[in-house]
Short mmCIF file of C-alpha atoms and ligand atoms in Angstrom, two decimals:
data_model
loop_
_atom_site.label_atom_id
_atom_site.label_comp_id
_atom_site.label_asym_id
_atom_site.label_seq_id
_atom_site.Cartn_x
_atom_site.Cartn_y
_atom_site.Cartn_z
CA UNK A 1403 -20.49 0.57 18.67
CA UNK A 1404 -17.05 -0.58 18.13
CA UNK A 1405 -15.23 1.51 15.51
CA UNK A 1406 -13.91 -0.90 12.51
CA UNK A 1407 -10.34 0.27 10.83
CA UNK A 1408 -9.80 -1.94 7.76
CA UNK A 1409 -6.47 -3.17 7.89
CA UNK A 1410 -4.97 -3.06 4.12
CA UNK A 1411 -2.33 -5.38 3.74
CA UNK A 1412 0.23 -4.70 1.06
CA UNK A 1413 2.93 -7.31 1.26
CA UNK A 1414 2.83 -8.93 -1.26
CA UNK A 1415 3.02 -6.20 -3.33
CA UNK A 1416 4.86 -3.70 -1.45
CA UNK A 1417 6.93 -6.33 0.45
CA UNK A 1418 7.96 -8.78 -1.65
CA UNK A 1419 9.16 -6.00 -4.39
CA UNK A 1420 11.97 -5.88 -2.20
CA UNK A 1421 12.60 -9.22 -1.63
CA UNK A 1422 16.40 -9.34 -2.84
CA UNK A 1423 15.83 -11.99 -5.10
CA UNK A 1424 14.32 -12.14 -8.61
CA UNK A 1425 11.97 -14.43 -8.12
CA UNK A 1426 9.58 -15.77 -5.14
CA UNK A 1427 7.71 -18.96 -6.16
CA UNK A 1428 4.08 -18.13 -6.87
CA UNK A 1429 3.13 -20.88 -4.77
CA UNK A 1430 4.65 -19.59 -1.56
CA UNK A 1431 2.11 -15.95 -2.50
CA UNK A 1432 -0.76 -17.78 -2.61
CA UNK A 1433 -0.03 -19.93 0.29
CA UNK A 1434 0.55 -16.77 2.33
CA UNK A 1435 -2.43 -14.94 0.75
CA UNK A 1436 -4.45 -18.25 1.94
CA UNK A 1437 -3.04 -17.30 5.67
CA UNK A 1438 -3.83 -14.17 5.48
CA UNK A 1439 -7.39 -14.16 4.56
CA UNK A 1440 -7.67 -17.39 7.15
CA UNK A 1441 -6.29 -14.92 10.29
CA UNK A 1442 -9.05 -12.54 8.85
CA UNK A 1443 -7.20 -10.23 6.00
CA UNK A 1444 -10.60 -9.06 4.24
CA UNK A 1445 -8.39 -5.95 1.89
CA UNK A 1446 -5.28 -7.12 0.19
CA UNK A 1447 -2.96 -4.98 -2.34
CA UNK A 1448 -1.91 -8.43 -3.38
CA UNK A 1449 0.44 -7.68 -6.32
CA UNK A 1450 1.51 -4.87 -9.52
CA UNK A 1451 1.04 -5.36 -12.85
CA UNK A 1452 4.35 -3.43 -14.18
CA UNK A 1453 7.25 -4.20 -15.97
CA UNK A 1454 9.35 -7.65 -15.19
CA UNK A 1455 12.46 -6.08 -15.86
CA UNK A 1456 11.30 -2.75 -13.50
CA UNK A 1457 10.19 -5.90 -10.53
CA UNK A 1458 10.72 -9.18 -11.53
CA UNK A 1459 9.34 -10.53 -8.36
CA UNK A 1460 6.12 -9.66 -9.40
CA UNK A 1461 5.87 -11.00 -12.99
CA UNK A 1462 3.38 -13.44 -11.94
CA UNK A 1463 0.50 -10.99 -11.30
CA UNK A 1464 -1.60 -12.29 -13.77
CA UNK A 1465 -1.24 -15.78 -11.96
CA UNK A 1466 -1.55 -14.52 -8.63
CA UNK A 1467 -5.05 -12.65 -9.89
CA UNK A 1468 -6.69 -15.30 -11.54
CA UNK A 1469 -6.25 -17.11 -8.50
CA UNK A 1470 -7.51 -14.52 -5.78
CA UNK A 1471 -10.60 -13.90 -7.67
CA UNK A 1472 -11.66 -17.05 -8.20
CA UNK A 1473 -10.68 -18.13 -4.51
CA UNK A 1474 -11.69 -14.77 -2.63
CA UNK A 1475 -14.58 -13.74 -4.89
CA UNK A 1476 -16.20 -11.74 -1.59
CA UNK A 1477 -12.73 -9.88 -1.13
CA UNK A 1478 -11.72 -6.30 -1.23
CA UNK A 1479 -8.35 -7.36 -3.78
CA UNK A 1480 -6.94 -4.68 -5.84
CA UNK A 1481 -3.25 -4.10 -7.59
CA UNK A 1482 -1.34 -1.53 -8.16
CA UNK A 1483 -0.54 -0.56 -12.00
CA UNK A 1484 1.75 2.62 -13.34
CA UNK A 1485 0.13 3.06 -16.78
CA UNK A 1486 -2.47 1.77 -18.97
CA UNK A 1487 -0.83 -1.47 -20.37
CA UNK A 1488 -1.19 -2.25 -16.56
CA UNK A 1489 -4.98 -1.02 -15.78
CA UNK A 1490 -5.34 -3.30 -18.89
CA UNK A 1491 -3.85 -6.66 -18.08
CA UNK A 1492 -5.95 -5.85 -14.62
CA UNK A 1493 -9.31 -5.40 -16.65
CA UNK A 1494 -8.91 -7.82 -18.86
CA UNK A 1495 -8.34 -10.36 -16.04
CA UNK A 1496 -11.50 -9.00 -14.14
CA UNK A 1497 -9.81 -6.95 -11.84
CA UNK A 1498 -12.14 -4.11 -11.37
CA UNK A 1499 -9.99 -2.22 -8.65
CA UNK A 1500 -6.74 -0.54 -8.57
CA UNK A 1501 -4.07 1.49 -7.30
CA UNK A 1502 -2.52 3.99 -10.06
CA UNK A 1503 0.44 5.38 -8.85
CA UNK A 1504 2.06 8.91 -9.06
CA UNK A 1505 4.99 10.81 -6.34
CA UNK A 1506 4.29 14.23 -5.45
CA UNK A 1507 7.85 14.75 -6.21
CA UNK A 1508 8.80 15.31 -9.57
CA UNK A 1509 12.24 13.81 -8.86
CA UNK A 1510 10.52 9.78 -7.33
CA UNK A 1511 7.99 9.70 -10.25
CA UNK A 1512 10.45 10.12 -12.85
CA UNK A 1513 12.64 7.49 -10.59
CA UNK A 1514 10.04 5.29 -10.12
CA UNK A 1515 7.80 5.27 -13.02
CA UNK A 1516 10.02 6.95 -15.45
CA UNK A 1517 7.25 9.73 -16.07
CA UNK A 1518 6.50 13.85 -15.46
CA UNK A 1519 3.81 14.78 -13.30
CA UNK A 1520 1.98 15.32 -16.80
CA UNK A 1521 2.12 12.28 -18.22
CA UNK A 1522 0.81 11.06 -14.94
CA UNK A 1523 -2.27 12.78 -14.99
CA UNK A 1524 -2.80 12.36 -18.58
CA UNK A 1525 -2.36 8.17 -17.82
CA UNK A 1526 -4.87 8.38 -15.05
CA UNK A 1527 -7.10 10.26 -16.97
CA UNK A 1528 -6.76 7.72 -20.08
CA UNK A 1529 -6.97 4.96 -17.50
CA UNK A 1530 -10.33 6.31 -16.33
CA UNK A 1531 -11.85 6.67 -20.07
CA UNK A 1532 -11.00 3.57 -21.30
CA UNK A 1533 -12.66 1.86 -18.05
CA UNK A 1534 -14.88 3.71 -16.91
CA UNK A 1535 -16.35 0.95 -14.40
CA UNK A 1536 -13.09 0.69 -12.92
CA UNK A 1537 -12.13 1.57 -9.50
CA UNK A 1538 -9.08 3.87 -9.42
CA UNK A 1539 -7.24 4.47 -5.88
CA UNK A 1540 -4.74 7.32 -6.72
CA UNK A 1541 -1.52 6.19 -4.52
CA UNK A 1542 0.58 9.55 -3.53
CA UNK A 1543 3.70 8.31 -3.24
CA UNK A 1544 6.59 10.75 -0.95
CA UNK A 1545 3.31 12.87 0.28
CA UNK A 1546 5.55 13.85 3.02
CA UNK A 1547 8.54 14.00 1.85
CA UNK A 1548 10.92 12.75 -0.97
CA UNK A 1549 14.87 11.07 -1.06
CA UNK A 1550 15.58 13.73 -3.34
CA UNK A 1551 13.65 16.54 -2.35
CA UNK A 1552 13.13 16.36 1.39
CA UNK A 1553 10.61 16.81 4.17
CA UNK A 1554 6.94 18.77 2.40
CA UNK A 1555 6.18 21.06 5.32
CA UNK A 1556 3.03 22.84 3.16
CA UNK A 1557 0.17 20.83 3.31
CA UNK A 1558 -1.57 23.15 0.21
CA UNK A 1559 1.51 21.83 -2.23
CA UNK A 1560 -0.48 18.20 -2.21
CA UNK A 1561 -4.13 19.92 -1.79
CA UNK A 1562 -3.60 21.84 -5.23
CA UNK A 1563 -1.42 18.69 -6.59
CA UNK A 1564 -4.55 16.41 -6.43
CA UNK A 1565 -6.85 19.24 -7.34
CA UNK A 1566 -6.37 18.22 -10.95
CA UNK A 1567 -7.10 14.36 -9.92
CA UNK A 1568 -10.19 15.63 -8.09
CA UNK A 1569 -11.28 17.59 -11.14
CA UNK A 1570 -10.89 14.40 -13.03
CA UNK A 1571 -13.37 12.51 -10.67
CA UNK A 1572 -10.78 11.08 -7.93
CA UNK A 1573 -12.57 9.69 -5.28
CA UNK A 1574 -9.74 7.66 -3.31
CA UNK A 1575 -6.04 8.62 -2.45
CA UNK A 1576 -3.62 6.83 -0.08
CA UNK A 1577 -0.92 8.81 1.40
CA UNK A 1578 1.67 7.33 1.63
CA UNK A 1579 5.06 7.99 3.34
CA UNK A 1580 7.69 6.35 1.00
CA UNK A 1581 10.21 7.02 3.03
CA UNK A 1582 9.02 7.08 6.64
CA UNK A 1583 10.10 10.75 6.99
CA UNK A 1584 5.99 11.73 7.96
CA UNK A 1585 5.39 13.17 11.96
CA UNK A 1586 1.85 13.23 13.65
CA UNK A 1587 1.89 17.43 13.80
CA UNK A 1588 2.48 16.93 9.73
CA UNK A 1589 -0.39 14.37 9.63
CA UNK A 1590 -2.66 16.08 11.32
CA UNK A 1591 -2.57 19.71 9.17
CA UNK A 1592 -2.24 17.62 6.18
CA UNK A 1593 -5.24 15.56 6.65
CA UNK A 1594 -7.32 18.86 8.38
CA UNK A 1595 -6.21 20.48 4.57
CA UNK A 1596 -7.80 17.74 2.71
CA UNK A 1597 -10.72 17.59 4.87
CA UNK A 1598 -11.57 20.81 4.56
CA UNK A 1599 -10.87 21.30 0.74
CA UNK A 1600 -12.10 17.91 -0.68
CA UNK A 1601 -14.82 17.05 2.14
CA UNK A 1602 -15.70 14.00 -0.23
CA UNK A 1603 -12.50 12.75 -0.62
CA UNK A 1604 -11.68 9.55 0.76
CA UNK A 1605 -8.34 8.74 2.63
CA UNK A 1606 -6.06 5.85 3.19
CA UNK A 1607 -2.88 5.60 4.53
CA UNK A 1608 0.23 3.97 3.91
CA UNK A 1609 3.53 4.56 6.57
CA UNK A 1610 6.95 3.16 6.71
CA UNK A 1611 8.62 2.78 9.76
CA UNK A 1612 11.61 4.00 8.51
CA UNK A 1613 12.18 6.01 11.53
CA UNK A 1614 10.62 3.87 14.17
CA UNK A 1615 7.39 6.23 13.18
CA UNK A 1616 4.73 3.68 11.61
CA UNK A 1617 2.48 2.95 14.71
CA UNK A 1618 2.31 6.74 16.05
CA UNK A 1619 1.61 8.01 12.37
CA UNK A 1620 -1.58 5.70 11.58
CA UNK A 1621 -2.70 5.93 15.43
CA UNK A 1622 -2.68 9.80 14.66
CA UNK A 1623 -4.65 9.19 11.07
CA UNK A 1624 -6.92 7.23 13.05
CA UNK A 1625 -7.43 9.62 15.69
CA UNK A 1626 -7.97 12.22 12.53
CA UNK A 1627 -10.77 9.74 11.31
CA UNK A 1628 -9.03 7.50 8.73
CA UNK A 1629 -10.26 4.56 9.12
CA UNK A 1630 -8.45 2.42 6.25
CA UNK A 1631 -4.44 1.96 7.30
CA UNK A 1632 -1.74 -0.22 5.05
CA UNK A 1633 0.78 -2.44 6.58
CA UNK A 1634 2.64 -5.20 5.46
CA UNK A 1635 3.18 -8.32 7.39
CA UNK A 1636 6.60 -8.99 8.84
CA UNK A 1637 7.09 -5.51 7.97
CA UNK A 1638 8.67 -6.06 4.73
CA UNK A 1639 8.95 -3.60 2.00
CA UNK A 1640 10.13 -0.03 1.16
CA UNK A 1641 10.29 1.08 -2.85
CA UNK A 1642 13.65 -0.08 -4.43
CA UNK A 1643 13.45 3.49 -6.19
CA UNK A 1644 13.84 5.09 -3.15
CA UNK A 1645 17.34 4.94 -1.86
CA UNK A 1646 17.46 4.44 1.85
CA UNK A 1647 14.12 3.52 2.68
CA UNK A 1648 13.24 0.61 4.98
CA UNK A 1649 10.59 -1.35 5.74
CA UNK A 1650 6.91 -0.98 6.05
CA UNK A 1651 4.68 -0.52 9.11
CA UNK A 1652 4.48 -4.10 10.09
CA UNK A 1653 0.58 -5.96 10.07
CA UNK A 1654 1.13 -8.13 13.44
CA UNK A 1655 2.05 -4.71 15.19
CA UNK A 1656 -0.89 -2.87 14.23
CA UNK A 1657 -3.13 -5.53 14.34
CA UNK A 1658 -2.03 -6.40 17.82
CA UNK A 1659 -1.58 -2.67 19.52
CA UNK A 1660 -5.94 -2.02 17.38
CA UNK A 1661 -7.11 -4.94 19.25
CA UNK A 1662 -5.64 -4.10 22.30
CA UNK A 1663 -7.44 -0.75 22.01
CA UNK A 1664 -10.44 -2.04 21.15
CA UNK A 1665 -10.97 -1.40 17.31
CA UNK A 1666 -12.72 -4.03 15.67
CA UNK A 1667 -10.15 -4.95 12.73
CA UNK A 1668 -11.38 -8.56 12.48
CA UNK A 1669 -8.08 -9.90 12.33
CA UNK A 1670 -6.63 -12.58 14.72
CA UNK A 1671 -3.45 -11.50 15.75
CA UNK A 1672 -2.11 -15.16 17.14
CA UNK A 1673 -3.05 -16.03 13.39
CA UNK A 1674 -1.31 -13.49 11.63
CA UNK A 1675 1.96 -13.67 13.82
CA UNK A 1676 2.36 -17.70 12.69
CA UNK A 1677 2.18 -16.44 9.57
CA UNK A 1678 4.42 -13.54 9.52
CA UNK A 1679 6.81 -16.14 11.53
CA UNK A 1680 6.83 -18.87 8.80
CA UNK A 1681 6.98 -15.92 6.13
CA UNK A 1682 9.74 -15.06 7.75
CA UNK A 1683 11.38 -18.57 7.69
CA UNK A 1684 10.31 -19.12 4.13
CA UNK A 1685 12.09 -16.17 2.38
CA UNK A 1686 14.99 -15.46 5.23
CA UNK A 1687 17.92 -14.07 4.03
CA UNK A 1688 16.58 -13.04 1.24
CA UNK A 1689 15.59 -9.60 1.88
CA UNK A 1690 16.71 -6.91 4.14
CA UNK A 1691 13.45 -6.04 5.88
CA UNK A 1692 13.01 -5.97 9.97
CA UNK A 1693 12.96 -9.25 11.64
CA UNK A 1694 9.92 -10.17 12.97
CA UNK A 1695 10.53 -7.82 16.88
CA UNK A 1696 7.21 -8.77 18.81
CA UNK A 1697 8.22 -9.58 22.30
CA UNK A 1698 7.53 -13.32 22.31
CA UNK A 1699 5.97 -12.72 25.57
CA UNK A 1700 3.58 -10.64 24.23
CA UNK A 1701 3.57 -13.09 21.40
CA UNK A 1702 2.76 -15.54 24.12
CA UNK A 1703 0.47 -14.05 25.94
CA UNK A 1704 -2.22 -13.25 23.24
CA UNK A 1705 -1.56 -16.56 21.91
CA UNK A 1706 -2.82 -18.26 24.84
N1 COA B 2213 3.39 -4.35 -17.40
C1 COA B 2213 4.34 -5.11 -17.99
N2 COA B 2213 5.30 -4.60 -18.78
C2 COA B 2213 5.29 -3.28 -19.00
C3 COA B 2213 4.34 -2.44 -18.43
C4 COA B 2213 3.36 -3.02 -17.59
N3 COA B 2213 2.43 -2.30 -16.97
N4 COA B 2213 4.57 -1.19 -18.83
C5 COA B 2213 5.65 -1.22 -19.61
N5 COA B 2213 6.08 -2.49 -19.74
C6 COA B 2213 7.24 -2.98 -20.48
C7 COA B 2213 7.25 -2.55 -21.92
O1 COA B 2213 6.55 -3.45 -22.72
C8 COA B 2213 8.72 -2.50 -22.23
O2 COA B 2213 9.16 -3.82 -22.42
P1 COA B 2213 10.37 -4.14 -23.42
O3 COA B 2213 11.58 -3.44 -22.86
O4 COA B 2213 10.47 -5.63 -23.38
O5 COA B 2213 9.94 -3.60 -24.75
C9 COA B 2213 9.33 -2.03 -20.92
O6 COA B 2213 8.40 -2.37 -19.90
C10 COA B 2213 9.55 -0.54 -20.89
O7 COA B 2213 8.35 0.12 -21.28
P2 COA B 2213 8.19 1.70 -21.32
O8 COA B 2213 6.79 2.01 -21.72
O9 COA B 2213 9.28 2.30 -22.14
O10 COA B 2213 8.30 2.11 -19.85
P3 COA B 2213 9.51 2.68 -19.02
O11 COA B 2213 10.81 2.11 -19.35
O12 COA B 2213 9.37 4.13 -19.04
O13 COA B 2213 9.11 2.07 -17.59
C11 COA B 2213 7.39 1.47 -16.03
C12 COA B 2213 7.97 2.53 -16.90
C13 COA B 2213 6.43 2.18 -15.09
C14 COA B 2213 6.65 0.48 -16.85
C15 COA B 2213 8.46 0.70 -15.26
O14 COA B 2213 9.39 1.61 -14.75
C16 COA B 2213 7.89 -0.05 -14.09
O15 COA B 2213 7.15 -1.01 -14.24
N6 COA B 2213 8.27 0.36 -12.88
C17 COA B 2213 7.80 -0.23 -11.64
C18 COA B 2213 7.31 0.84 -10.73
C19 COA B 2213 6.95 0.29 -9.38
O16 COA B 2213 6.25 -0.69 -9.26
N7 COA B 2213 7.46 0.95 -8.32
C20 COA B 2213 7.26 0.54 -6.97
C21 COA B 2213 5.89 0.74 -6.47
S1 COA B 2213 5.43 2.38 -6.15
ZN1 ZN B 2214 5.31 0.97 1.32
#
């Protein structure tokens, strides 16, 4: 049988956060959210609920959530939230899923959500007694390496960091590669680490192509057995409290190169590229993620 990989895709979260303007109309999400569910998008990290003065271009999550879950009642939607006034704008809007964020590296987590590794785990831990019907994906921001720290060679510094998150009934983490500073040799005795010390735990990934590395990295998660990868279309994105780092792994890449290979993502690629190209045309200039690089013959080709 055909193996599925469940193709997450986070830009309008991740991406537009970096959109260099304060606001993108909330019509132009949902219109792009409609796309991507129409070229076959079934998981979306659609939005955050944190502070508008932390990322304005996301003060409409409440908006944008009312309106995917009435819409896309069948979909796999969930948001990302840094503390409980977050998880409980999410809850209280029916949001039942969501991505609670917290760096491996002391240095990002205070940059990014202004907190110690403490106070993390005591918010996640709040999070998860106050809702306990909630579904919690812990997000491991820099789990390979940090702006401000550098490159984590030891894969046992994240296996005892999530111990405590384990011990508190994690069930999901995303790695992810802020800063696009992962390799596959990294990957693969990072995942063989978790594997072997939380055999339950599930895995997601999350690279940024920072150094031209997104495609190798989730082909060699994949090859490890992940079988749930993030992108972002047009490859937008990178987190604005991480100096230097680009863009995302873009969605028409790795939904193109899966296909070709013969995973069953469920995503038309001709689909997804007309909408990463009239993304693109909608917010140009406004944001200083890749252009849109498929070859159009390629482009072409699958079109046809
Ligand atoms: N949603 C909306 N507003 C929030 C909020 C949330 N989840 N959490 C805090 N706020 C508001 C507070 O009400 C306060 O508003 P005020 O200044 O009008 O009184 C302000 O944000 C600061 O609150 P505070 O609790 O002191 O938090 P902080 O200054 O330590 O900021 C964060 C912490 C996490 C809320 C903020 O840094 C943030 O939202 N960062 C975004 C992180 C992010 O998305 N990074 C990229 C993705 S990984
Ligand atoms: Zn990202």
């Amino acid at each position: 049988m055909t193996r599925k990989i469940e193709v997450i895709e986070v830009g309008t979260r991740d991406g537009f956060q970096s959109v260099n303007c304060s606001t993108i109309p909330t019509d132009l999400k949902l219109h792009i959210i409609d796309e991507l569910v129409g070229a076959g998008i079934k998981h979306l990290e659609y939005t955050s609920f944190v502070s508008p003065k932390a990322i304005p271009q996301l003060a409409d999550a409440a908006e944008v959530t009312n309106y995917v879950l009435e819409r896309y009642p069948e979909l796999d939607v969930f948001a990302l939230v840094p503390n409980m006034r977050g998880a409980s704008s999410a809850y209280e809007l029916g949001l039942k899923k969501v991505v609670y964020v917290v760096s491996l590296s002391k240095s990002h987590n205070k940059a990014n959500i202004n907190r110690t590794h403490e106070e993390s785990l005591n918010g996640y831990k709040e999070i998860k007694k106050a809702y306990s019907d909630m579904n919690i994906i812990l997000d491991l921001a820099t789990a390979f390496g940090c702006p401000f720290e550098g490159k984590y060679q030891d894969p046992r510094q994240v296996v005892s960091f999530l111990k405590d998150y384990i011990d508190a009934g994690l069930k999901t983490c995303c790695l992810c590669d802020t800063i696009g500073i992962a390799d596959p040799m990294q990957i693969k005795s990072l995942v063989r680490a978790l594997n072997q010390s939380y055999p339950g735990l599930e895995l997601m990934v999350h690279f940024h192509d920072t150094r031209g590395l997104g495609m190798v990295n989730t082909l060699t998660a994949i090859d490890m057995g992940i079988d749930r990868v993030q992108s972002a279309l047009g490859g937008l994105g990178g987190c604005p409290f991480a100096p230097g780092a680009s863009g995302n792994l873009s969605t028409e890449d790795l939904v193109w190169m899966l296909n070709e290979m013969g995973y069953d993502t469920g995503i038309s690629f001709s689909r997804l590229l007309q909408t990463a190209k009239a993304q693109e045309i909608q917010i140009k200039g406004q944001y200083s993620g890749h252009q849109i690089h498929i070859k159009s013959g390629v482009a072409k080709q699958t079109e046809c």
